[in-house]
Short mmCIF file of C-alpha atoms and ligand atoms in Angstrom, two decimals:
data_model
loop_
_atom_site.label_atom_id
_atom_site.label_comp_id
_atom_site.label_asym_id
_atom_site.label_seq_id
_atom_site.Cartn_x
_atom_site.Cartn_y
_atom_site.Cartn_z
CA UNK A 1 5.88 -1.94 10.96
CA UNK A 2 4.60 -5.09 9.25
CA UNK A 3 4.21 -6.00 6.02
CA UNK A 4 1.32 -8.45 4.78
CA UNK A 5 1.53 -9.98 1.95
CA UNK A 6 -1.21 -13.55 0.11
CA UNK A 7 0.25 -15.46 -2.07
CA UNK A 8 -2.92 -16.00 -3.94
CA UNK A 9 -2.48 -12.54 -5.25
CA UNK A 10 -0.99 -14.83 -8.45
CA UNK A 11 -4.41 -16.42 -9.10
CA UNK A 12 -5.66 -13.12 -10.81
CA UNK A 13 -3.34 -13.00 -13.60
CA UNK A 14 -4.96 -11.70 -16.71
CA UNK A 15 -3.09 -11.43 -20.23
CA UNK A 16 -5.28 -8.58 -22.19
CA UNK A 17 -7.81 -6.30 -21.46
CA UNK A 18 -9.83 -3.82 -23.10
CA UNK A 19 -7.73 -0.03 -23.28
CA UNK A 20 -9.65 2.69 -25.27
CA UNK A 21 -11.04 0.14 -27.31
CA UNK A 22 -8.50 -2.22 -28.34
CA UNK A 23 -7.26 -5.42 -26.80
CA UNK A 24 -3.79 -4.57 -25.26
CA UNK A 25 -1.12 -6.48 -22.59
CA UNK A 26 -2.69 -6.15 -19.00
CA UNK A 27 -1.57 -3.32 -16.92
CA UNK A 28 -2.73 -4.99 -13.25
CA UNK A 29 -0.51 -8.16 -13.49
CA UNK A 30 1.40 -10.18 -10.86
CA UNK A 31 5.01 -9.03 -11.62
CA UNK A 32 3.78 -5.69 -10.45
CA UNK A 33 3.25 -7.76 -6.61
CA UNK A 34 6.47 -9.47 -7.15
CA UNK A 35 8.32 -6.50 -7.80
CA UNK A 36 7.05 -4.88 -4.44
CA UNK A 37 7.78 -8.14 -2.34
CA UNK A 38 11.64 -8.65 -3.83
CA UNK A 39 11.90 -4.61 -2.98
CA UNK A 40 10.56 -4.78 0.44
CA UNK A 41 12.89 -8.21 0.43
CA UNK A 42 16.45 -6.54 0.08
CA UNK A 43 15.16 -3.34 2.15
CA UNK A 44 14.26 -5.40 5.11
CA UNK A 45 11.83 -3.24 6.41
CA UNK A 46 9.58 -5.06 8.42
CA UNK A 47 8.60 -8.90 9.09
CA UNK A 48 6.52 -10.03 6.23
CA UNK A 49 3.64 -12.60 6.75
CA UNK A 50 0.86 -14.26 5.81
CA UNK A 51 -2.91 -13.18 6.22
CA UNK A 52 -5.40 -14.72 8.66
CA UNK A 53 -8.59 -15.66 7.84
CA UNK A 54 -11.10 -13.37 8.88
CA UNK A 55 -14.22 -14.97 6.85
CA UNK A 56 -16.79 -13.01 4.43
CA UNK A 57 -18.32 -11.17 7.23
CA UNK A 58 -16.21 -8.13 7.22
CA UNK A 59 -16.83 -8.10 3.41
CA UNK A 60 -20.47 -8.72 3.43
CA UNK A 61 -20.21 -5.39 5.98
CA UNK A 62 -19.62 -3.42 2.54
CA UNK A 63 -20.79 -5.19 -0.57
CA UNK A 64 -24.23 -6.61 -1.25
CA UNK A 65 -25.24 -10.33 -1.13
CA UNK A 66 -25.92 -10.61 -4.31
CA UNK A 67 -22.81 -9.23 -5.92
CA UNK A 68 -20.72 -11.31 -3.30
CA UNK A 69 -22.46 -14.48 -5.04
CA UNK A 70 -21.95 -13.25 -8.60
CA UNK A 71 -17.89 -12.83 -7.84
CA UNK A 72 -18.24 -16.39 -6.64
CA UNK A 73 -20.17 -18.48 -8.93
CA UNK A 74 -19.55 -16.17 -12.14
CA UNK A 75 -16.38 -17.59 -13.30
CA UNK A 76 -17.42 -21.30 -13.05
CA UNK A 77 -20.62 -20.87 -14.35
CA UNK A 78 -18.88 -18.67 -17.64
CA UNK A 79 -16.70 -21.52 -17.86
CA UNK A 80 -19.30 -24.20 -17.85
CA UNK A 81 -21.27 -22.46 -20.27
CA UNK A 82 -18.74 -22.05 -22.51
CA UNK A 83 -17.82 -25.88 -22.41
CA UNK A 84 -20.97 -26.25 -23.55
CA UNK A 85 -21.53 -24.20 -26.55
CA UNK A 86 -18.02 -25.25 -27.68
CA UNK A 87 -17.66 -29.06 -26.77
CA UNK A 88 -15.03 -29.67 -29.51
CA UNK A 89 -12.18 -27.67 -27.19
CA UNK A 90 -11.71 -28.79 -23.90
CA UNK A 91 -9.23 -26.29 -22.25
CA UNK A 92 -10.57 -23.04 -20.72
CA UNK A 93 -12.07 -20.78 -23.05
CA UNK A 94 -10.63 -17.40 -23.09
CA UNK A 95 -8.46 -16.93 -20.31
CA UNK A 96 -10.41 -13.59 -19.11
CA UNK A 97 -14.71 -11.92 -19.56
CA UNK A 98 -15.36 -8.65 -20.11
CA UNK A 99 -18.77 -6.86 -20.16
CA UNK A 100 -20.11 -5.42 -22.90
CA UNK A 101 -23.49 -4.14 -22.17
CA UNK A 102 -24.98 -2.26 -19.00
CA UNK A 103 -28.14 -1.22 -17.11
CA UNK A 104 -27.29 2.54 -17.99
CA UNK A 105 -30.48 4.88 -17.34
CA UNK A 106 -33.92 3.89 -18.42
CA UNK A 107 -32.89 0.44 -17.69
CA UNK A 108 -33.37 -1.49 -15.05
CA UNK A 109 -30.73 -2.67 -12.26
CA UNK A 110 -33.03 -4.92 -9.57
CA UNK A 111 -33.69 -7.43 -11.93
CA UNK A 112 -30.51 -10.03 -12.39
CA UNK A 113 -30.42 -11.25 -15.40
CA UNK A 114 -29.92 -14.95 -16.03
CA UNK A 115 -27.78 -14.47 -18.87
CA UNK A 116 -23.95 -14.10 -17.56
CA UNK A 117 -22.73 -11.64 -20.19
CA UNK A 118 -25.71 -9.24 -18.84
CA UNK A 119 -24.99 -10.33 -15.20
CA UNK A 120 -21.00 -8.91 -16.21
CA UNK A 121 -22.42 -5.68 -17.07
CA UNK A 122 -25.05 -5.70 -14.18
CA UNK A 123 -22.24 -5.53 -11.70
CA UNK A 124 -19.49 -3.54 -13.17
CA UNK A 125 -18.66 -0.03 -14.69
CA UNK A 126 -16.08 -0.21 -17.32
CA UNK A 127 -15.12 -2.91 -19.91
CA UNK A 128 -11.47 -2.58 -18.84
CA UNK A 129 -11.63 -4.76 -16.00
CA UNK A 130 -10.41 -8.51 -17.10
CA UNK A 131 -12.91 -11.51 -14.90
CA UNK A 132 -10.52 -14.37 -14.49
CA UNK A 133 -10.60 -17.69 -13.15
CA UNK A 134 -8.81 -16.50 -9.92
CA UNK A 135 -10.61 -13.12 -9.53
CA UNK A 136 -12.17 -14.32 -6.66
CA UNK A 137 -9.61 -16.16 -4.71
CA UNK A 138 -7.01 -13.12 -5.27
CA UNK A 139 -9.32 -10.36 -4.40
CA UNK A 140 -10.50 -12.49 -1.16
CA UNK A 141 -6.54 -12.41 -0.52
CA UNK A 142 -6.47 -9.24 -0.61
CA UNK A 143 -9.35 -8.45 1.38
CA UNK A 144 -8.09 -10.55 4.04
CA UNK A 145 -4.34 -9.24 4.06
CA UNK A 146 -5.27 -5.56 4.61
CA UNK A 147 -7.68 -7.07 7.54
CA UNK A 148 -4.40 -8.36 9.42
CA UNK A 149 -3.08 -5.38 8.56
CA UNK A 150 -5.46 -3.37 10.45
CA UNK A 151 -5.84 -6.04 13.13
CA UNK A 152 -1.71 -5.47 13.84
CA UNK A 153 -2.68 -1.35 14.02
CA UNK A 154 -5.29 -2.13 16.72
CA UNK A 155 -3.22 -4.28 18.76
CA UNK A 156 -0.16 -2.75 18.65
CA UNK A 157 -0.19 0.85 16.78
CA UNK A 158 2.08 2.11 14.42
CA UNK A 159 1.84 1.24 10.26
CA UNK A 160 1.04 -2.23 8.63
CA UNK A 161 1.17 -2.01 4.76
CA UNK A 162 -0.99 -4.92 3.03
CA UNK A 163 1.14 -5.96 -0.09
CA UNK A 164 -1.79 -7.51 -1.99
CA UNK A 165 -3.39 -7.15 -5.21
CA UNK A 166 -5.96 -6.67 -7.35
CA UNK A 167 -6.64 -3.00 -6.13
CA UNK A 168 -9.67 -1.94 -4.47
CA UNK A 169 -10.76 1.44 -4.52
CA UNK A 170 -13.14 1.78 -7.73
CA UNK A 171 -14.82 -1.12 -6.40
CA UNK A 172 -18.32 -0.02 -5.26
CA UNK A 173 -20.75 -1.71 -2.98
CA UNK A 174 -21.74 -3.93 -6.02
CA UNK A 175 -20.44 -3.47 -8.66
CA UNK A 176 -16.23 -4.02 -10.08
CA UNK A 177 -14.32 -1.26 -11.77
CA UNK A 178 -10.92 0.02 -12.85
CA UNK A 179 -9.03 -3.59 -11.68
CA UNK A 180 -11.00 -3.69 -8.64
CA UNK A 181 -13.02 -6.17 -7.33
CA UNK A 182 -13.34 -6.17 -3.51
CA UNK A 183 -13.05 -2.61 -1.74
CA UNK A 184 -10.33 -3.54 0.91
CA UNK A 185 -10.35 0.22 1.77
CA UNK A 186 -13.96 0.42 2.81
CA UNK A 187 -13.49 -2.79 4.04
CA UNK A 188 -11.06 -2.32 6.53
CA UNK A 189 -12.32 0.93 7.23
CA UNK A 190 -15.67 -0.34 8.23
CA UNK A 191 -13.85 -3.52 10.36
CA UNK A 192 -12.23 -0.59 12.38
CA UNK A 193 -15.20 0.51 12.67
CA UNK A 194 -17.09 -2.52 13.97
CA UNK A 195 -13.85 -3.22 16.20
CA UNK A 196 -15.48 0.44 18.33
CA UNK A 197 -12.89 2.79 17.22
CA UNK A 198 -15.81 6.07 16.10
CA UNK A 199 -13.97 7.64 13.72
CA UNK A 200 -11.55 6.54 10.83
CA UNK A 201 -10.03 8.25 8.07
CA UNK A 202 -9.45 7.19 4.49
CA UNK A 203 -6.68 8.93 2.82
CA UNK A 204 -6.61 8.67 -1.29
CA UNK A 205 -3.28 9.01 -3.02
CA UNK A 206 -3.92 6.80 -5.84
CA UNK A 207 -3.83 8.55 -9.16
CA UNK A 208 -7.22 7.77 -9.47
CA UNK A 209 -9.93 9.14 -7.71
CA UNK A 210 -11.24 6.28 -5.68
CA UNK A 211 -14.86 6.34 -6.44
CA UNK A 212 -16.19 2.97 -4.66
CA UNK A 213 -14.61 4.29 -1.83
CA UNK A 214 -15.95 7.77 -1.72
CA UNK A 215 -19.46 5.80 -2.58
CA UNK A 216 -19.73 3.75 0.56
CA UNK A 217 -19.44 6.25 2.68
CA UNK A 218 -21.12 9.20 1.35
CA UNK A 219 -23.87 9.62 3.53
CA UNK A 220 -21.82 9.11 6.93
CA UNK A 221 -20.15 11.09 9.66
CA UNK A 222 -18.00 8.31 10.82
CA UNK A 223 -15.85 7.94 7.97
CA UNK A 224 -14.19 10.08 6.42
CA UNK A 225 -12.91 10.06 3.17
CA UNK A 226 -10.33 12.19 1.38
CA UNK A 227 -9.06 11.55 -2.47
CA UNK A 228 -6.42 13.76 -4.16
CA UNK A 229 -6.13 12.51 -7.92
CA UNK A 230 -6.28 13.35 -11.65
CA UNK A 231 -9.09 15.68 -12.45
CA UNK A 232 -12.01 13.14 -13.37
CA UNK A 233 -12.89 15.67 -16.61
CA UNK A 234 -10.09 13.94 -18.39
CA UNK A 235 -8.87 10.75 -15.91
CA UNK A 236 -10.33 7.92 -15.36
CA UNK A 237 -13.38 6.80 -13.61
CA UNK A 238 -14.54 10.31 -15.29
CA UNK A 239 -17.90 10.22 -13.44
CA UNK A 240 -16.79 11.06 -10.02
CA UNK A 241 -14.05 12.47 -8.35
CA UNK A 242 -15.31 16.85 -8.72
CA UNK A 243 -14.46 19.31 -5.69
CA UNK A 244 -17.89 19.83 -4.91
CA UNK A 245 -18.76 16.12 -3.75
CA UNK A 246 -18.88 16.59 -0.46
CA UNK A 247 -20.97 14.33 0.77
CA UNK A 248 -24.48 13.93 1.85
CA UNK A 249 -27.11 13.78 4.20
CA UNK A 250 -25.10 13.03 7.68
CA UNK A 251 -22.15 12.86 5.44
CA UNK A 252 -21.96 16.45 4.29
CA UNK A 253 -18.81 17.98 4.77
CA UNK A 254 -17.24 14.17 5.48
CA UNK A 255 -16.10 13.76 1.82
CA UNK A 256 -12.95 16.12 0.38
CA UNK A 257 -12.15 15.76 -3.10
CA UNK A 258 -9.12 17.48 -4.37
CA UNK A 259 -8.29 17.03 -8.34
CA UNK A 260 -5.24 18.07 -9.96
CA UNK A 261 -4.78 18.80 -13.69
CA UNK A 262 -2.28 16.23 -15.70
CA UNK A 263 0.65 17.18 -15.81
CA UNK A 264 1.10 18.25 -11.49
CA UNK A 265 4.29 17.91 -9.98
CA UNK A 266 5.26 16.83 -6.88
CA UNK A 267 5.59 20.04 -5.07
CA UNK A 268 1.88 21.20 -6.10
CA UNK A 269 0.76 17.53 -5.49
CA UNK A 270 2.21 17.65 -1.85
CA UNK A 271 0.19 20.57 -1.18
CA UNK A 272 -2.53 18.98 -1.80
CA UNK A 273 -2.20 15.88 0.53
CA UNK A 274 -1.31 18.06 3.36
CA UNK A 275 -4.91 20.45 2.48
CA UNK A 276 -6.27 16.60 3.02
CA UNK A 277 -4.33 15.78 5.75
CA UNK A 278 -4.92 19.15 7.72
CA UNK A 279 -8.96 17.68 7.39
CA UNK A 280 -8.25 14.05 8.60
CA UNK A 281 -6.26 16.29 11.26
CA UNK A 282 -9.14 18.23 12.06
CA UNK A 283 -11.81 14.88 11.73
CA UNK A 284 -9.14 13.49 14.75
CA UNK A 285 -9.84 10.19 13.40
CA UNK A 286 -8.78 6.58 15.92
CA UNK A 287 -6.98 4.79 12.99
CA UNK A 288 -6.00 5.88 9.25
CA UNK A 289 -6.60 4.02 6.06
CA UNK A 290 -4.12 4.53 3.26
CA UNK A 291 -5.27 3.52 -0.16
CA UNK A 292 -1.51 3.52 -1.39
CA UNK A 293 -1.68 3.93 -5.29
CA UNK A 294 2.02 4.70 -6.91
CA UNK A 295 0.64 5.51 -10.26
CA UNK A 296 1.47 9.59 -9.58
CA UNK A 297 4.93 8.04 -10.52
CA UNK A 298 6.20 10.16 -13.53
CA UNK A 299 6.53 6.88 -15.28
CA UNK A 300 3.57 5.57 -14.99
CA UNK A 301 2.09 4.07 -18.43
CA UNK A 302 -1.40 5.02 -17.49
CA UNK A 303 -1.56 7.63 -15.31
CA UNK A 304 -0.36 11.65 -15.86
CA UNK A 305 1.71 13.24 -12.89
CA UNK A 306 4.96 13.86 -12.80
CA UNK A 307 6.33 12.30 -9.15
CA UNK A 308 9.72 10.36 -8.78
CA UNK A 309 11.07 7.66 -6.19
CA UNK A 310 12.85 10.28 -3.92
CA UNK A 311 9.77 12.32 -3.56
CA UNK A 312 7.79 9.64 -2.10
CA UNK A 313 9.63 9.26 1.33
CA UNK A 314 7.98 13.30 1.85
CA UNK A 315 4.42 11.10 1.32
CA UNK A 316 5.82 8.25 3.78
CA UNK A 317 7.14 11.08 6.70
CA UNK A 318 3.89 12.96 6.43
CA UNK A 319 1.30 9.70 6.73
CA UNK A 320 3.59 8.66 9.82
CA UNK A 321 3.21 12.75 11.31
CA UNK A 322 -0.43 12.09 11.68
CA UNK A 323 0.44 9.91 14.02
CA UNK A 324 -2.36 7.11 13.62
CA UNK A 325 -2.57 3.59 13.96
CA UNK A 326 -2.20 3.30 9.61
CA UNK A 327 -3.06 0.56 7.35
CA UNK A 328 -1.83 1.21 4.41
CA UNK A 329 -3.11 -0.75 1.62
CA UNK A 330 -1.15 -1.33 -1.89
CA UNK A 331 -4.13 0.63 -4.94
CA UNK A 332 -2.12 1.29 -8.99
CA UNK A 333 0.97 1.93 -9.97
CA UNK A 334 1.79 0.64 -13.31
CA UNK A 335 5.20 1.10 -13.59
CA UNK A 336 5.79 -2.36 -12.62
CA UNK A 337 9.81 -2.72 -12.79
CA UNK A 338 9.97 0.83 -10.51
CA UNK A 339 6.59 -0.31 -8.14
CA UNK A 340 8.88 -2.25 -5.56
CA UNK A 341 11.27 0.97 -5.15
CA UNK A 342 8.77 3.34 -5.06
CA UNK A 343 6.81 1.31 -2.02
CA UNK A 344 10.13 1.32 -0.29
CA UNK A 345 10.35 4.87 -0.12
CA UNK A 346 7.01 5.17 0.52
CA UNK A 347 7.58 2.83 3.74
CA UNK A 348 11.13 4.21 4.68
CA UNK A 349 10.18 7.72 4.67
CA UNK A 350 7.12 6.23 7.18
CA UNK A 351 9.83 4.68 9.45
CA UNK A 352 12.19 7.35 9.27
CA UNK A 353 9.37 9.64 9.52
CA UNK A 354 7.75 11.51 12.62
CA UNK A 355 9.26 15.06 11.69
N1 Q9C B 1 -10.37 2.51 -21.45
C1 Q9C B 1 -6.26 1.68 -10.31
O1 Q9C B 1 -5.26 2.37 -10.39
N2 Q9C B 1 -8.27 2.57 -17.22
N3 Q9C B 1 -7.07 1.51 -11.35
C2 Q9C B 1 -9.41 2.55 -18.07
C3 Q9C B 1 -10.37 3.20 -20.20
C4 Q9C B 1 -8.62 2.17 -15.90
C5 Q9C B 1 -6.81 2.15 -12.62
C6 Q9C B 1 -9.09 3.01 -19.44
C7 Q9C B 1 -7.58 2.55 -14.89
C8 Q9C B 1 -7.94 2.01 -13.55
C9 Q9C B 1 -6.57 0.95 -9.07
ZN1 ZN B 2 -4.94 4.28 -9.97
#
């Protein structure tokens, strides 16, 4: 196995955002990377390394042009302008945007504003997602570090694990969401892809039902995508994540969706990956994306299942049973101080794994 793991993570480092309406410390935060590295440090798993450079084309493969130049520009441009308006301070600003108004229905979406603040809402679907000035730079990081990771799968089988943050699965093809910027998933999914493997599988575990994800690929045979999570009536993103998406057009029957009240346990939780895995069995897929959220951790601040540390080398055995080249790709987990542990026994149970 190898571990990959940017640096530039760090450059996304938010203090607040928005949580049911009032200002609280950020949940998605560097220490929650750091923990996972020192962890993966002392358990000497695997090599760890940089990521390559693998440019934007991969990424312009899933997300729209003009999104993809909104992530770049926004930050200097809301930074310029609010020089500007307030000359008397010099330093930056506020140290992180959020949107407060959006093209819901009725209104339109193919017409980008000029004003920024609209331009925020334009391209994202919750106000709980802190802009910084290293949004772009991190998420880029990450992008790239689950591309080596997949690149080391190709080339020489087996699991890579991208150790990278901000997340990436509610990120849709243009628009942020739920910490997520860049969909690294889709991403590397679609690089495997364009590498001439036919098939690949996505497999969820993130507490949250992974909505850009599920988007991108709704309407084809080629990927499939599988997401076992909090029941969206009550969890967050809310307006995805039912049983009965499955997927349309081509895509029908290519999308599984399996929510689980708050409150599961592991033992009813497990059941539920291996429904999903018996259909990324069945889809005999050439390579396996993991969207690796730990946030079904018991402790989780945010989240509502009931899973502990030595139930996640069961998850790590049964991803390595499938037998797949496997990228897995670091999603939530909250529980910062417990994160590092639980991705080592997430990985050890992979390496130990084969039952
Ligand atoms: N005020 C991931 O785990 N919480 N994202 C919104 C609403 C968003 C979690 C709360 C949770 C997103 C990758
Ligand atoms: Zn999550």
């Amino acid at each position: 196995m190898l571990i990959v793991h940017p640096a530039e993570h760090r450059l996304h480092h938010p203090q607040r955002e928005n949580y049911r309406g009032r200002m609280v410390d950020a949940f998605e935060i560097p220490a929650r990377a750091d923990y996972v590295l020192h962890a993966v440090q002392q358990a000497e798993l695997a090599p760890i390394i940089a990521p390559d450079d693998f440019g934007l084309a991969p990424i312009a493969q899933v997300h729209s042009a003009r999104y993809l130049d909104f992530l770049q520009r926004f930050w200097g441009q809301w930074s310029e302008q609010w020089r500007k308006n307030f000359p008397q301070r010099d330093a930056e600003p506020v140290d992180e945007a959020f949107p407060a108004v959006w093209p819901i229905r009725t209104l339109r979406d193919d017409v980008e504003p000029a004003n920024l603040a609209a331009q925020l809402g334009l391209y994202s679907m919750d106000s709980g997602s802190p802009f910084t000035a290293g949004t772009w730079a991190a998420s880029l990081s990450a992008s790239q570090s689950a591309l080596t990771a997949a690149r080391h799968v190709l080339t020489h089988g087996g699991g890579a694990f991208s150790l990278s943050r901000p997340p990436g699965h509610h990120a849709g093809r243009d628009f942020f969401g739920g910490y997520c910027f860049l969909n690294h998933a889709a991403i590397t999914a679609q690089w495997l892809r364009d590498q001439g493997l036919a098939r690949v599988a996505v497999l969820d575990v993130d507490y949250h039902h992974g909505n850009g994800t599920q988007a991108i690929f709704y309407d084809r045979a080629d990927v499939l995508t599988v997401s076992i999570h909090g029941d969206p009536r009550t969890e967050y993103p809310f307006y995805l994540g039912h049983a009965d998406e499955q997927g349309q057009g081509a895509g029908l029957g290519y999308n599984l969706n399996l929510p689980l009240p708050v409150g599961t346990g592991f033992a009813r939780w497990m059941q539920a990956v291996e429904q999903g895995m018996a259909q990324v069995r069945a889809f005999a897929p050439q390579a396996l994306v993991v969207s690796l959220g730990l946030d079904t951790y018991g402790n989780d601040p945010i989240a509502g299942f009931t899973l502990q540390t030595a139930d996640y080398p069961v998850l790590g055995a049964a991803i390595r049973a499938l037998d797949l080249p496997t990228v897995m790709i670091l999603e939530g987990g909250y529980a910062a101080a417990e994160l590092g542990n639980n991705v080592v026994a997430v990985l050890r149970g992979f390496e130990q794994g084969r039952a």
